[in-house]
PDB file of C-alpha atoms in Angstrom:
ATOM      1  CA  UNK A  13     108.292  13.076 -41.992  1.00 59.00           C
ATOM      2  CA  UNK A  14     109.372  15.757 -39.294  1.00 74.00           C
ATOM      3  CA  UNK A  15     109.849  18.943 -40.540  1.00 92.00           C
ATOM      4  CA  UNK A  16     112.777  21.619 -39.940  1.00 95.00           C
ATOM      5  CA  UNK A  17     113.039  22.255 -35.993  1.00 96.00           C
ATOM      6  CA  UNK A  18     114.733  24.945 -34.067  1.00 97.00           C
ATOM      7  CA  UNK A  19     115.767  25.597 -30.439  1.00 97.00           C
ATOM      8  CA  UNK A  20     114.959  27.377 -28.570  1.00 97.00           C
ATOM      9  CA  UNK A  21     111.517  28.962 -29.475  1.00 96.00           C
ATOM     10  CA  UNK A  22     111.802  31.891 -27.634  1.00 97.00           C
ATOM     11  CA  UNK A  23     115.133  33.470 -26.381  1.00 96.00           C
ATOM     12  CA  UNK A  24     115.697  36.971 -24.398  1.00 98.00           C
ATOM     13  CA  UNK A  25     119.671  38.304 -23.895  1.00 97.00           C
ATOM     14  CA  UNK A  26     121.180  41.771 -23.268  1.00 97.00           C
ATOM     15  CA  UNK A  27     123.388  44.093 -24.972  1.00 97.00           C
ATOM     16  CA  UNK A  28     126.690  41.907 -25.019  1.00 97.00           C
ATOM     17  CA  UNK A  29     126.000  39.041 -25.015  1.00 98.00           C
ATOM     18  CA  UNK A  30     126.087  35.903 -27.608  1.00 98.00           C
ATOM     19  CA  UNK A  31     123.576  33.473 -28.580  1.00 98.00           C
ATOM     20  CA  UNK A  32     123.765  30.051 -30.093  1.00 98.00           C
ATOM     21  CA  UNK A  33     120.442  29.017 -32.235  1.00 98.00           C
ATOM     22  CA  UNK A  34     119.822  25.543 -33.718  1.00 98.00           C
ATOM     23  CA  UNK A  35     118.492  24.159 -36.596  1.00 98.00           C
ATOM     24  CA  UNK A  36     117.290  20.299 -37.721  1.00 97.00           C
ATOM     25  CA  UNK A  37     116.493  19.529 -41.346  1.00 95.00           C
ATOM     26  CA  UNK A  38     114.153  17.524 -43.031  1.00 94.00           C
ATOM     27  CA  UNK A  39     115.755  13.699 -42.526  1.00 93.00           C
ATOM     28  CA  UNK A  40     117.321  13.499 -46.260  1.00 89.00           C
ATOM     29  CA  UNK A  41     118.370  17.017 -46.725  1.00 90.00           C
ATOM     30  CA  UNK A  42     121.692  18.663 -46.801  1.00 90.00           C
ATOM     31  CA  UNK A  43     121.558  22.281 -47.202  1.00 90.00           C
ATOM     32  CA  UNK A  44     120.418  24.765 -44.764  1.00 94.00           C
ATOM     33  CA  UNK A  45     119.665  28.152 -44.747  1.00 93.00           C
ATOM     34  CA  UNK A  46     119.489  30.935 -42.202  1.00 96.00           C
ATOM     35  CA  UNK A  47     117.187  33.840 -42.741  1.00 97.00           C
ATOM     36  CA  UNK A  48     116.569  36.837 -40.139  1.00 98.00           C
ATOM     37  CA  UNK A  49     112.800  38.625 -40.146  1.00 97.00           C
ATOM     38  CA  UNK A  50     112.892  42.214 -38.822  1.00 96.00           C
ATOM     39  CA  UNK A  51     109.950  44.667 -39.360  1.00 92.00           C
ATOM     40  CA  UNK A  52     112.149  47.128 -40.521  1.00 89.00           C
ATOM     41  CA  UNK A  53     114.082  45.214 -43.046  1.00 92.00           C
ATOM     42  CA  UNK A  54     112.555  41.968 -43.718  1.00 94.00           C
ATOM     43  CA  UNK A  55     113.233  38.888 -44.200  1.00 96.00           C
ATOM     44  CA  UNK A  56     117.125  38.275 -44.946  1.00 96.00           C
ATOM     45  CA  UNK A  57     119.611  35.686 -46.448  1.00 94.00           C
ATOM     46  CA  UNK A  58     122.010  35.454 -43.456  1.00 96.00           C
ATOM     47  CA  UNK A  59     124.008  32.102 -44.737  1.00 92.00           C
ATOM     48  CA  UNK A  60     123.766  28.755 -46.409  1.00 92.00           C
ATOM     49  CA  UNK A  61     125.596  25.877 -45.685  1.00 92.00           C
ATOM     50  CA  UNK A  62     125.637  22.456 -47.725  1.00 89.00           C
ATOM     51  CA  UNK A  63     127.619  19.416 -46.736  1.00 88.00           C
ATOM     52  CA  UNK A  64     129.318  21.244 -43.785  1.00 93.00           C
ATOM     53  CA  UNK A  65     130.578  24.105 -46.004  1.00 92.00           C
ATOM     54  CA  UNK A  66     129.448  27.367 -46.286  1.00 92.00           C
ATOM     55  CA  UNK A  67     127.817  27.991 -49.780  1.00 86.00           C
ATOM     56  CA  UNK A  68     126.499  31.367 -49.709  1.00 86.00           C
ATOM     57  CA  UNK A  69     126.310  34.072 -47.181  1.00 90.00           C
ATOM     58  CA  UNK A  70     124.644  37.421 -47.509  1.00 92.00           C
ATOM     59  CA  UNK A  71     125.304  41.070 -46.477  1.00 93.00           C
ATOM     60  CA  UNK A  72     125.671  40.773 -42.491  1.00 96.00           C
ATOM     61  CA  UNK A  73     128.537  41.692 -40.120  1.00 96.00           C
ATOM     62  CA  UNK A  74     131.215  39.201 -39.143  1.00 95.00           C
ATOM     63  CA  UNK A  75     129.577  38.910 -35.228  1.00 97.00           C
ATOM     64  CA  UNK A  76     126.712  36.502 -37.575  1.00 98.00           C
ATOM     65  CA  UNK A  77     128.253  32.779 -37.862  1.00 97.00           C
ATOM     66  CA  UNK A  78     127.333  29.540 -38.867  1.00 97.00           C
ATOM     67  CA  UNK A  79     128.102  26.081 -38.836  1.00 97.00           C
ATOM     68  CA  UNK A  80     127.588  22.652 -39.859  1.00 97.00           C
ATOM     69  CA  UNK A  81     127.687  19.021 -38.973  1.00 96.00           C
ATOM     70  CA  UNK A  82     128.260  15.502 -40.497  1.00 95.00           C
ATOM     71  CA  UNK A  83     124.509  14.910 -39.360  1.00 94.00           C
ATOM     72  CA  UNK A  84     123.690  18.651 -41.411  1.00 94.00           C
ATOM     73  CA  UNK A  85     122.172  19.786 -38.346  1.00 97.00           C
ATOM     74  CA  UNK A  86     123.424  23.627 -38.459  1.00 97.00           C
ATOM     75  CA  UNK A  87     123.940  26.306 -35.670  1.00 98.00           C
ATOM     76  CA  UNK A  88     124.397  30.160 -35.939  1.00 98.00           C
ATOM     77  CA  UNK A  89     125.912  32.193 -33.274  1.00 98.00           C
ATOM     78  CA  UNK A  90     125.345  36.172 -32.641  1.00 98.00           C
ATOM     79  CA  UNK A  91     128.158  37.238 -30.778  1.00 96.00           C
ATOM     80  CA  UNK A  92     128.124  41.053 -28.990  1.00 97.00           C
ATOM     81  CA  UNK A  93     124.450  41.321 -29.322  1.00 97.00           C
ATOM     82  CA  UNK A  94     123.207  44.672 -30.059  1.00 97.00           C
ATOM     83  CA  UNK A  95     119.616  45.404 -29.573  1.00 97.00           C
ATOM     84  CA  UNK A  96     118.904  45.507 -33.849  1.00 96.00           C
ATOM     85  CA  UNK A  97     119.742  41.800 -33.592  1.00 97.00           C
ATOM     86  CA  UNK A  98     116.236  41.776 -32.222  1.00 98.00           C
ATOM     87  CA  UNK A  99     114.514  39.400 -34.401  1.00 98.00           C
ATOM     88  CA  UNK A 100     113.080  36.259 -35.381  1.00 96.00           C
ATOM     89  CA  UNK A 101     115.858  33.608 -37.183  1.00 97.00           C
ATOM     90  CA  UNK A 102     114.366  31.154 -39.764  1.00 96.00           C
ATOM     91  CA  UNK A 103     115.929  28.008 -40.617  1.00 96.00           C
ATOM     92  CA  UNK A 104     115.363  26.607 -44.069  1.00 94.00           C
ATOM     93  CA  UNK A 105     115.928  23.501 -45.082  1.00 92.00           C
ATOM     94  CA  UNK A 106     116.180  21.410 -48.903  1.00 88.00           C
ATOM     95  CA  UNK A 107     117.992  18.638 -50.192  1.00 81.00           C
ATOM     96  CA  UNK A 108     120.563  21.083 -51.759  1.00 68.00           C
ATOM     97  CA  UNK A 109     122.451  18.775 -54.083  1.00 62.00           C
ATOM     98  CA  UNK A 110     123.418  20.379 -57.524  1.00 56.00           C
ATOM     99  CA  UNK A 111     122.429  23.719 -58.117  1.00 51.00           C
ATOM    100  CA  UNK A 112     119.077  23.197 -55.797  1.00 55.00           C
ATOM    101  CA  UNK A 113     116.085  24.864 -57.556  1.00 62.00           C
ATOM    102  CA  UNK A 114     113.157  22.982 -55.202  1.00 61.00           C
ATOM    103  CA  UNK A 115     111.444  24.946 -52.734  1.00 81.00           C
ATOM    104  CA  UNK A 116     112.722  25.655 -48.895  1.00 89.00           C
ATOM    105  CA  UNK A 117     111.341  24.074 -46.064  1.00 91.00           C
ATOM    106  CA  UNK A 118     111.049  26.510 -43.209  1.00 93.00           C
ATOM    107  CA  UNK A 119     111.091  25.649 -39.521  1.00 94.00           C
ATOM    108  CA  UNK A 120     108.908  27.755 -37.301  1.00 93.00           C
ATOM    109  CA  UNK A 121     112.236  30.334 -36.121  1.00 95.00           C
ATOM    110  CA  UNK A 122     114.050  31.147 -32.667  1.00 97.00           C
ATOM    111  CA  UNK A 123     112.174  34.666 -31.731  1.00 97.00           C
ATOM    112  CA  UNK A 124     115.179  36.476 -30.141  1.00 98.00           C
ATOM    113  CA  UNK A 125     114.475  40.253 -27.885  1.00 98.00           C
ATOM    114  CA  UNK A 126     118.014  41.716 -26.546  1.00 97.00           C
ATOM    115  CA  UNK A 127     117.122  43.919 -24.183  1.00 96.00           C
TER     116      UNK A 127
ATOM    117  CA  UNK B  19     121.095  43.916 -57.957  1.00 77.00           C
ATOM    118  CA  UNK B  20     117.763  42.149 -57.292  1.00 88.00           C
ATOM    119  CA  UNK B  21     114.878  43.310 -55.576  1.00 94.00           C
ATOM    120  CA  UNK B  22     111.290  42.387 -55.077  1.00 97.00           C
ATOM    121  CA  UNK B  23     108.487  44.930 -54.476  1.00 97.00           C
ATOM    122  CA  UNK B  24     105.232  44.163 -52.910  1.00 97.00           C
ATOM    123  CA  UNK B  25     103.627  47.300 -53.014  1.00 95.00           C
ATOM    124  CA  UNK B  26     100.118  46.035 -51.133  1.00 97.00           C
ATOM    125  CA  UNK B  27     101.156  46.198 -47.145  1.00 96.00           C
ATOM    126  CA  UNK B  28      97.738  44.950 -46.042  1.00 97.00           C
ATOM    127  CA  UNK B  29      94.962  44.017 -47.564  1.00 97.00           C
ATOM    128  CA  UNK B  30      91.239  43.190 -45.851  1.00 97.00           C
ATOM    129  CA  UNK B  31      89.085  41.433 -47.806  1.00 97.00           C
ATOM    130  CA  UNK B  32      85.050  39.624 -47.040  1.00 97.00           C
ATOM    131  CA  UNK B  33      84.882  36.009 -47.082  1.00 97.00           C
ATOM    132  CA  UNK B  34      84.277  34.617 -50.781  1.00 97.00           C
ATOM    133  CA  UNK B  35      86.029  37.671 -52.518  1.00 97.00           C
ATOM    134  CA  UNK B  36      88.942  37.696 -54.889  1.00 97.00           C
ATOM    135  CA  UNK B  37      91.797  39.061 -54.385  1.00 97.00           C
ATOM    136  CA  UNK B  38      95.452  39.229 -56.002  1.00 97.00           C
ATOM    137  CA  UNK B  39      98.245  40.089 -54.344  1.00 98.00           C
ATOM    138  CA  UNK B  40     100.774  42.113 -56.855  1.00 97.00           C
ATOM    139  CA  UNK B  41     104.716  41.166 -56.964  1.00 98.00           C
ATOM    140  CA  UNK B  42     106.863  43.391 -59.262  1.00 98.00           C
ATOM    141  CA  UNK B  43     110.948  41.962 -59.556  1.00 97.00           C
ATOM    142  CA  UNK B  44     113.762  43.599 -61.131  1.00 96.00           C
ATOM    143  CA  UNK B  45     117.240  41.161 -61.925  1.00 93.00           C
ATOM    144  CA  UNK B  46     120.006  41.548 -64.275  1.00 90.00           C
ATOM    145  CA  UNK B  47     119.692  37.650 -65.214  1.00 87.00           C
ATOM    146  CA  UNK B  48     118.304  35.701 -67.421  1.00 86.00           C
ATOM    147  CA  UNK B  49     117.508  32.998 -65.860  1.00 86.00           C
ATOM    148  CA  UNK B  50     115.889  32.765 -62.083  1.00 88.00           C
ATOM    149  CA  UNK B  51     113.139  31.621 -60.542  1.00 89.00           C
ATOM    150  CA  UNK B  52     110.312  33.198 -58.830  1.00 92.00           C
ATOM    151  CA  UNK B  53     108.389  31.838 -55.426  1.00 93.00           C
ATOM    152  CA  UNK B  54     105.763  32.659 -53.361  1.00 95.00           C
ATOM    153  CA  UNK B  55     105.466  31.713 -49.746  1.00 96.00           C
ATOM    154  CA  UNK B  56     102.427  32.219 -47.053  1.00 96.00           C
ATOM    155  CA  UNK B  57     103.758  32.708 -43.257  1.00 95.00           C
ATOM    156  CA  UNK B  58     100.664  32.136 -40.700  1.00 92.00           C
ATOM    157  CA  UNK B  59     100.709  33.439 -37.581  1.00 89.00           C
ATOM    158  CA  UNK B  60     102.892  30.216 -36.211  1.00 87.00           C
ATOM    159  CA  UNK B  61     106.121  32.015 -38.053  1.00 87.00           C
ATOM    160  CA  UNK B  62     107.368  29.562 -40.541  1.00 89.00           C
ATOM    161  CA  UNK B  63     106.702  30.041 -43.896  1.00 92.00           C
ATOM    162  CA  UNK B  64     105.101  27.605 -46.484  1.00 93.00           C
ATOM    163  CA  UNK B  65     106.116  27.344 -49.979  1.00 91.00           C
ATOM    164  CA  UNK B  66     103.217  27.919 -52.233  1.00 93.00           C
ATOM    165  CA  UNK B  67     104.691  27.522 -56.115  1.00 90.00           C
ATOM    166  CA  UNK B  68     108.241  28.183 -57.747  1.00 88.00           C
ATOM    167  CA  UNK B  69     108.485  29.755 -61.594  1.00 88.00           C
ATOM    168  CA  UNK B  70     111.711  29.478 -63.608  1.00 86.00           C
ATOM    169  CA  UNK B  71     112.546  32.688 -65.635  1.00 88.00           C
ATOM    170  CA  UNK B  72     111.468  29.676 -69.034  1.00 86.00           C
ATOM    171  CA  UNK B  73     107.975  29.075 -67.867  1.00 83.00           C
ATOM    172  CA  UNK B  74     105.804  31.860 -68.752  1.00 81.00           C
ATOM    173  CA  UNK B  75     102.819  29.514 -68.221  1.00 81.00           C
ATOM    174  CA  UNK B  76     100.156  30.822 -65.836  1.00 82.00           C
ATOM    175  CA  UNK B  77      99.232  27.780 -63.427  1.00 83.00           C
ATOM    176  CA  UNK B  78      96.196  27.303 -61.310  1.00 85.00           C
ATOM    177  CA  UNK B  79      96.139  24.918 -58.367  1.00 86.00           C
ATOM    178  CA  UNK B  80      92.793  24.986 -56.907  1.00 91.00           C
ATOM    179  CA  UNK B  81      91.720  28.264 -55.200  1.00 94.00           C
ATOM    180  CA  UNK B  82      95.260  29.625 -55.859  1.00 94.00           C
ATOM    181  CA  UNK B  83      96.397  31.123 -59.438  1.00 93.00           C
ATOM    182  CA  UNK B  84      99.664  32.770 -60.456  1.00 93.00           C
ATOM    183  CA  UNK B  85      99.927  35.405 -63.481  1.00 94.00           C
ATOM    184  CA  UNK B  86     103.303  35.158 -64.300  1.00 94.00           C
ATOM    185  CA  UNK B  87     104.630  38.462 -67.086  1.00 93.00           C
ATOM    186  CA  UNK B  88     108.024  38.604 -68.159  1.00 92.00           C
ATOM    187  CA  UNK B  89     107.519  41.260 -70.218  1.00 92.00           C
ATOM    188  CA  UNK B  90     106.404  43.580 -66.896  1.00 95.00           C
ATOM    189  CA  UNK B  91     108.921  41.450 -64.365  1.00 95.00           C
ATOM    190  CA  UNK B  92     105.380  40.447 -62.637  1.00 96.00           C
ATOM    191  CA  UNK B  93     104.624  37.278 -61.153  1.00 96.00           C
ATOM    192  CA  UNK B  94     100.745  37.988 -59.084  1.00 96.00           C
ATOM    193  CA  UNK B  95      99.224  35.641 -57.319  1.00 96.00           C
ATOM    194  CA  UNK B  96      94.940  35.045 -57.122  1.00 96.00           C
ATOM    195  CA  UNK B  97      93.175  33.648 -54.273  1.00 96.00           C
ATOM    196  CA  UNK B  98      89.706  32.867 -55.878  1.00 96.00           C
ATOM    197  CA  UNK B  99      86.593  32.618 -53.488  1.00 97.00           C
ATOM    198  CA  UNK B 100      88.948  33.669 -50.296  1.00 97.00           C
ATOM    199  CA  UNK B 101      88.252  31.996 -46.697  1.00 96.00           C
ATOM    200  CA  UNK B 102      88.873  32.944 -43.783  1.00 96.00           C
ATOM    201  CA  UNK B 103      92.071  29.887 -43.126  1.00 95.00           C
ATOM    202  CA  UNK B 104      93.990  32.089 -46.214  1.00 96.00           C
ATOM    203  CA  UNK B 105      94.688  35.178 -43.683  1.00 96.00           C
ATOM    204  CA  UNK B 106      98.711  35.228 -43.533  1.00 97.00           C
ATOM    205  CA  UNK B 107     101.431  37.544 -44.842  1.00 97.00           C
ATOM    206  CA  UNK B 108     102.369  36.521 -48.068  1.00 98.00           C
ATOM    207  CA  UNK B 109     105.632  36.552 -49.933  1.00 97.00           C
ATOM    208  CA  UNK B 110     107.023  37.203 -53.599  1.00 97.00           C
ATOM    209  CA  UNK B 111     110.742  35.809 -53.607  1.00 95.00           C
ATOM    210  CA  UNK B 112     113.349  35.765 -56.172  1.00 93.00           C
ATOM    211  CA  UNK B 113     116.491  33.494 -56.768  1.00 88.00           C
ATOM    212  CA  UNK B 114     119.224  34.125 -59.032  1.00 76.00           C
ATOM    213  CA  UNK B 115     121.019  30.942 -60.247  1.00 70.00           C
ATOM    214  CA  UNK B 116     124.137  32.965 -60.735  1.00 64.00           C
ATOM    215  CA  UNK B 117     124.485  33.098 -56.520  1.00 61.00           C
ATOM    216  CA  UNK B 118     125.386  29.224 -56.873  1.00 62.00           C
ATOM    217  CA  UNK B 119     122.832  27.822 -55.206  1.00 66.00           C
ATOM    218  CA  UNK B 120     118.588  28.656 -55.325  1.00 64.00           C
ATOM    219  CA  UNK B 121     118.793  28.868 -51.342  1.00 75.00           C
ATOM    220  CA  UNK B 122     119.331  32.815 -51.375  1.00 84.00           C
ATOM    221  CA  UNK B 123     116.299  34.353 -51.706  1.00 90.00           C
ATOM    222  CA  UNK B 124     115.353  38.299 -51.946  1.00 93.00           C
ATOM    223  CA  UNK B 125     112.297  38.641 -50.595  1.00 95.00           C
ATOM    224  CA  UNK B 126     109.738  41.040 -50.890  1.00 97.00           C
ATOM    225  CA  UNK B 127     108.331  42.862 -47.667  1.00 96.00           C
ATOM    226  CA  UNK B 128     104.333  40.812 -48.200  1.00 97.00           C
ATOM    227  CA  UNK B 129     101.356  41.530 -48.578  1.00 98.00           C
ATOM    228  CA  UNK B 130      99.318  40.652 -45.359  1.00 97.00           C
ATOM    229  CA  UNK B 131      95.808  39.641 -46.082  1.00 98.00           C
ATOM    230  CA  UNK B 132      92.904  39.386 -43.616  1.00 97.00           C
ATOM    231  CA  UNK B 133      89.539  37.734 -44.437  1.00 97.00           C
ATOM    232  CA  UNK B 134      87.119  38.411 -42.224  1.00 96.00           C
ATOM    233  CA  UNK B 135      83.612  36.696 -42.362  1.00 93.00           C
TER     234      UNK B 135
END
């Protein structure tokens, strides 16, 4: 079974601009989750969508979006980078129907540097 | 609100030794769950065990054990006989089933543990 992939790997921008990172479930699953890893403040819930719908979304400015599609493949899109967007963006995946208690499934994350 | 401390940043340990990495939570509800997850060097992290708030039961799977104390909001985790393949930063997690969904996580900032031969 293939796990959770994003594209692109690696990604460098400036100030300014906007950046589009994708995300592939686990075949079979329905929800995913967007997390951003920063030294300074960790790892963070940015948004979860289930079933094309946005389910949850945590504490970040509106530049952060998401979206999803019929085949729950899910993008998230950083417009007017600024260089504290530096980070690297982890994709979760999990079946997500009902109120979903089982464990994520992480893909390996898009590093992203703004310069 | 919910938070997680890990108050271990790094931790070196010999081949062979024990070692338990601490997780302390704090959350208004009464019921959540608890998770730890292992991130290698490669990025993505690896669930290792999920706890609902109901299961005070400690549980051992293999090498790995996890101490799990409502009455001190402490969930700790024991690598027995360590090797050198269990080197990663590791992470306590909370969920709060009140957020809709188990997907949102607070995580704690890890623990990252080297074992060195």
């Amino acid at each position: 079974k293939a796990g959770v992939t994003q594209t692109p790997r690696y990604l460098i921008k400036t100030r300014g601009q906007q950046v589009t990172l994708s995300c592939s479930p686990i075949s079979g699953h329905r929800s995913v989750s967007w997390y951003q890893q920063t030294p300074g403040q960790g790892l963070q819930f940015l948004f979860e969508y289930f079933s094309e719908t946005q389910r949850n979304k945590g504490n970040f400015p509106g530049r952060f979006s998401g979206r999803q599609f019929s085949n729950s493949r899910s993008e998230m899109n950083v417009s007017t980078l600024e260089l504290g967007d530096s980070a690297l963006y982890l994709c979760a995946s999990s079946p997500g129907a009902g109120l979903n208690t089982g464990e994520l499934f992480f893909g390996e994350g898009s590093r992203l540097t703004v310069l | 609100a919910q938070k997680v401390t890990q108050a271990q940043t790094e931790i070196s340990v010999v081949e062979k030794e024990d070692v338990t990495l601490d997780c302390v939570y704090e959350t208004r509800d009464t019921t959540y769950y608890l998770f730890w997850y292992k991130q290698p060097p490669s990025g993505e992290l690896v669930f290792l065990i999920r706890r609902n708030s109901f299961d005070e039961q400690n549980e051992i799977s293999g090498r790995y054990s996890w101490n799990f104390q409502k009455s001190t909001s402490s969930f700790n985790f024991t690598i027995t006989a360590s090797q050198v393949v269990d080197s990663a930063v590791y992470f306590c997690a909370l969920s709060e089933v009140n957020t809709g969904t188990a997907s949102k996580l607070t995580f704690g900032t890890g623990t990252r543990l080297q074992v060195t031969l």
